[in-house]
Amino acid sequence: MPERIVSDRVLTVPNALSFVRLLLVPVFLVLIVRGEDMWALIVLVISTVTDFFDGVIARRFGQITRLGQLLDPAADRLFIFAAVIGLAVRDVVPWWLMILLISRDLLLVVLGIVLANHGFGPLPVHHLGKFATFALFYAFPVLMLGQAVPETAAIAVPIGWAFALWGAFLYWWAGIVYTMETARVIRSPRPQAVPASDTLNG
């Protein structure tokens, strides 16, 4: 099995699949806003399948790249935002939930700027953030299922809301952890001779 080395390549099959996922985001959003929930779910399934093969091909054929490590989570995040924005426009979910999720990511943008100004790269992804993304990534499709197939609403809607609220809570919990870690990092002394690192090891 090829050694898992992260390269700077751009033109790889996994990166192409990630670009396809990004191109599907606006299609997904338009379908939700128009109330075409079944088609939106089909687009989401296609995205999930391409995401799976993206990871398999990258690991199997040694095509793990820095660009891919950025594109893959970005696509997940954008699908979450597209879902919550589209469902908020239709009043399926409240606007406060959309504002809550977007404001948390704006916080991370600010933290990234603060770290960059102090010569540090972005913080490593915390496991709370991964759990939150997982919960949100499944919350909105389940809510959409309740809209697309009314017969499933009695089960899908409570489950979808459980995932959504738990995901939002973890999302902000992770945001607080990132804030505390940023404050700790920028206050810690750093040897002048050592260049800024792209990763933080604690």
Short mmCIF file of C-alpha atoms in Angstrom, two decimals:
data_model
loop_
_atom_site.label_atom_id
_atom_site.label_comp_id
_atom_site.label_asym_id
_atom_site.label_seq_id
_atom_site.Cartn_x
_atom_site.Cartn_y
_atom_site.Cartn_z
CA MET A 1 0.00 0.00 0.00
CA PRO A 2 1.43 3.43 -0.95
CA GLU A 3 2.92 5.53 1.80
CA ARG A 4 0.57 8.28 2.93
CA ILE A 5 2.54 11.36 1.96
CA VAL A 6 0.78 14.70 1.66
CA SER A 7 1.75 16.31 -1.63
CA ASP A 8 1.27 19.73 -3.27
CA ARG A 9 -0.32 18.25 -6.41
CA VAL A 10 -3.47 19.88 -7.75
CA LEU A 11 -4.56 17.70 -10.68
CA THR A 12 -5.61 14.46 -9.00
CA VAL A 13 -8.76 12.36 -9.20
CA PRO A 14 -9.71 13.00 -5.53
CA ASN A 15 -9.33 16.76 -6.04
CA ALA A 16 -11.50 16.56 -9.16
CA LEU A 17 -14.19 14.73 -7.15
CA SER A 18 -13.96 17.43 -4.47
CA PHE A 19 -14.45 20.11 -7.12
CA VAL A 20 -17.54 18.23 -8.35
CA ARG A 21 -18.91 18.28 -4.81
CA LEU A 22 -18.32 22.03 -4.61
CA LEU A 23 -20.13 22.55 -7.92
CA LEU A 24 -23.10 20.57 -6.57
CA VAL A 25 -23.52 22.93 -3.59
CA PRO A 26 -25.40 25.72 -5.48
CA VAL A 27 -27.51 23.07 -7.25
CA PHE A 28 -28.35 21.61 -3.84
CA LEU A 29 -29.27 25.05 -2.46
CA VAL A 30 -31.55 25.93 -5.39
CA LEU A 31 -33.37 22.60 -5.11
CA ILE A 32 -34.00 23.12 -1.39
CA VAL A 33 -35.25 26.68 -1.83
CA ARG A 34 -37.61 25.51 -4.57
CA GLY A 35 -38.91 22.74 -2.30
CA GLU A 36 -37.51 19.94 -4.49
CA ASP A 37 -36.43 17.99 -1.42
CA MET A 38 -36.30 14.58 -3.08
CA TRP A 39 -34.00 15.86 -5.83
CA ALA A 40 -31.94 17.68 -3.22
CA LEU A 41 -31.54 14.40 -1.33
CA ILE A 42 -30.45 12.69 -4.55
CA VAL A 43 -27.81 15.38 -5.10
CA LEU A 44 -26.68 14.90 -1.50
CA VAL A 45 -26.39 11.13 -2.03
CA ILE A 46 -24.26 11.74 -5.14
CA SER A 47 -22.08 14.09 -3.11
CA THR A 48 -21.72 11.54 -0.33
CA VAL A 49 -20.73 8.81 -2.81
CA THR A 50 -18.12 11.05 -4.45
CA ASP A 51 -16.84 11.96 -0.98
CA PHE A 52 -16.42 8.25 -0.19
CA PHE A 53 -14.52 7.49 -3.41
CA ASP A 54 -12.50 10.67 -2.96
CA GLY A 55 -11.08 9.34 0.31
CA VAL A 56 -10.64 5.77 -0.91
CA ILE A 57 -8.75 6.79 -4.06
CA ALA A 58 -6.60 9.32 -2.18
CA ARG A 59 -5.47 6.69 0.34
CA ARG A 60 -5.24 3.73 -2.03
CA PHE A 61 -3.21 5.46 -4.74
CA GLY A 62 -1.20 7.88 -2.61
CA GLN A 63 -3.01 10.98 -3.87
CA ILE A 64 -3.45 12.76 -0.54
CA THR A 65 -2.83 16.46 -1.16
CA ARG A 66 -2.87 19.68 0.82
CA LEU A 67 -5.50 21.06 -1.54
CA GLY A 68 -7.67 18.00 -0.96
CA GLN A 69 -7.37 18.41 2.79
CA LEU A 70 -8.86 21.89 2.36
CA LEU A 71 -11.50 21.10 -0.26
CA ASP A 72 -13.02 18.06 1.43
CA PRO A 73 -14.06 19.70 4.74
CA ALA A 74 -14.98 22.89 2.85
CA ALA A 75 -17.48 20.94 0.75
CA ASP A 76 -19.00 19.36 3.87
CA ARG A 77 -19.32 22.78 5.52
CA LEU A 78 -20.89 24.36 2.44
CA PHE A 79 -23.46 21.57 2.13
CA ILE A 80 -24.42 22.15 5.77
CA PHE A 81 -24.78 25.91 5.18
CA ALA A 82 -26.75 25.36 1.96
CA ALA A 83 -29.14 23.07 3.80
CA VAL A 84 -29.70 25.37 6.78
CA ILE A 85 -30.06 28.48 4.59
CA GLY A 86 -32.48 26.80 2.21
CA LEU A 87 -34.58 25.33 5.01
CA ALA A 88 -34.58 28.68 6.86
CA VAL A 89 -35.84 30.46 3.72
CA ARG A 90 -38.74 27.99 3.69
CA ASP A 91 -39.32 28.38 7.46
CA VAL A 92 -38.60 24.69 8.03
CA VAL A 93 -35.89 25.66 10.52
CA PRO A 94 -35.71 28.97 12.42
CA TRP A 95 -33.40 31.78 11.34
CA TRP A 96 -31.70 31.82 14.73
CA LEU A 97 -30.25 28.37 14.00
CA MET A 98 -28.74 29.59 10.73
CA ILE A 99 -27.30 32.68 12.45
CA LEU A 100 -25.93 30.51 15.28
CA LEU A 101 -24.04 28.23 12.89
CA ILE A 102 -22.73 30.94 10.58
CA SER A 103 -21.59 33.18 13.45
CA ARG A 104 -19.54 30.32 14.86
CA ASP A 105 -17.63 29.96 11.59
CA LEU A 106 -17.13 33.72 11.45
CA LEU A 107 -15.53 33.37 14.88
CA LEU A 108 -13.11 30.81 13.44
CA VAL A 109 -12.23 33.19 10.60
CA VAL A 110 -11.37 35.87 13.16
CA LEU A 111 -9.29 33.39 15.16
CA GLY A 112 -7.44 32.39 11.98
CA ILE A 113 -6.59 36.03 11.30
CA VAL A 114 -5.35 36.49 14.87
CA LEU A 115 -3.14 33.39 14.59
CA ALA A 116 -1.77 34.51 11.22
CA ASN A 117 -0.91 37.95 12.64
CA HIS A 118 1.13 36.20 15.33
CA GLY A 119 2.93 33.98 12.82
CA PHE A 120 0.96 30.77 13.37
CA GLY A 121 -0.93 28.55 10.99
CA PRO A 122 -4.49 27.32 11.60
CA LEU A 123 -5.28 25.24 14.65
CA PRO A 124 -5.65 21.48 14.14
CA VAL A 125 -9.23 20.25 13.92
CA HIS A 126 -10.61 19.33 17.34
CA HIS A 127 -12.59 16.12 17.77
CA LEU A 128 -15.56 18.18 19.03
CA GLY A 129 -15.62 19.99 15.72
CA LYS A 130 -15.62 16.67 13.86
CA PHE A 131 -18.52 15.35 15.96
CA ALA A 132 -20.45 18.58 15.42
CA THR A 133 -19.97 18.48 11.66
CA PHE A 134 -21.04 14.82 11.61
CA ALA A 135 -24.24 15.61 13.55
CA LEU A 136 -25.14 18.61 11.38
CA PHE A 137 -24.29 16.81 8.15
CA TYR A 138 -26.97 14.23 8.97
CA ALA A 139 -29.46 16.52 10.73
CA PHE A 140 -30.63 18.53 7.73
CA PRO A 141 -30.98 15.64 5.25
CA VAL A 142 -33.17 13.87 7.82
CA LEU A 143 -35.30 17.02 8.18
CA MET A 144 -35.48 17.23 4.39
CA LEU A 145 -36.62 13.60 4.28
CA GLY A 146 -39.51 14.54 6.56
CA GLN A 147 -40.45 17.28 4.09
CA ALA A 148 -40.01 15.14 0.97
CA VAL A 149 -41.85 12.09 2.33
CA PRO A 150 -44.56 13.27 4.75
CA GLU A 151 -45.16 9.67 5.89
CA THR A 152 -41.73 9.70 7.54
CA ALA A 153 -42.17 13.10 9.25
CA ALA A 154 -43.29 11.67 12.61
CA ILE A 155 -39.92 9.92 12.94
CA ALA A 156 -37.62 11.98 10.72
CA VAL A 157 -38.42 15.42 12.18
CA PRO A 158 -37.67 14.57 15.86
CA ILE A 159 -34.50 12.71 14.88
CA GLY A 160 -33.41 15.55 12.59
CA TRP A 161 -33.97 18.15 15.29
CA ALA A 162 -32.09 16.04 17.84
CA PHE A 163 -29.07 15.91 15.52
CA ALA A 164 -29.39 19.63 14.69
CA LEU A 165 -29.54 20.87 18.29
CA TRP A 166 -26.81 18.52 19.48
CA GLY A 167 -24.65 19.49 16.50
CA ALA A 168 -25.17 23.22 17.12
CA PHE A 169 -24.23 22.78 20.77
CA LEU A 170 -21.04 20.86 19.90
CA TYR A 171 -20.28 23.37 17.14
CA TRP A 172 -20.12 26.23 19.62
CA TRP A 173 -18.42 24.14 22.28
CA ALA A 174 -15.65 23.46 19.76
CA GLY A 175 -15.61 27.18 18.95
CA ILE A 176 -14.99 28.01 22.62
CA VAL A 177 -12.19 25.41 22.72
CA TYR A 178 -10.60 26.98 19.63
CA THR A 179 -10.85 30.43 21.23
CA MET A 180 -9.15 29.27 24.41
CA GLU A 181 -6.45 27.46 22.44
CA THR A 182 -5.82 30.53 20.29
CA ALA A 183 -5.42 32.69 23.40
CA ARG A 184 -2.99 30.14 24.88
CA VAL A 185 -0.93 29.87 21.70
CA ILE A 186 -0.47 33.60 21.08
CA ARG A 187 0.57 34.14 24.72
CA SER A 188 3.13 31.33 24.72
CA PRO A 189 6.78 32.30 24.07
CA ARG A 190 8.15 31.17 20.73
CA PRO A 191 11.89 30.96 19.90
CA GLN A 192 12.80 33.60 17.33
CA ALA A 193 14.98 31.20 15.34
CA VAL A 194 12.15 28.75 14.75
CA PRO A 195 9.90 29.56 11.77
CA ALA A 196 6.15 29.59 12.16
CA SER A 197 4.61 26.14 11.84
CA ASP A 198 1.57 25.23 9.79
CA THR A 199 0.41 22.96 12.60
CA LEU A 200 0.32 23.24 16.33
CA ASN A 201 1.41 20.36 18.47
CA GLY A 202 0.08 21.69 21.75
#
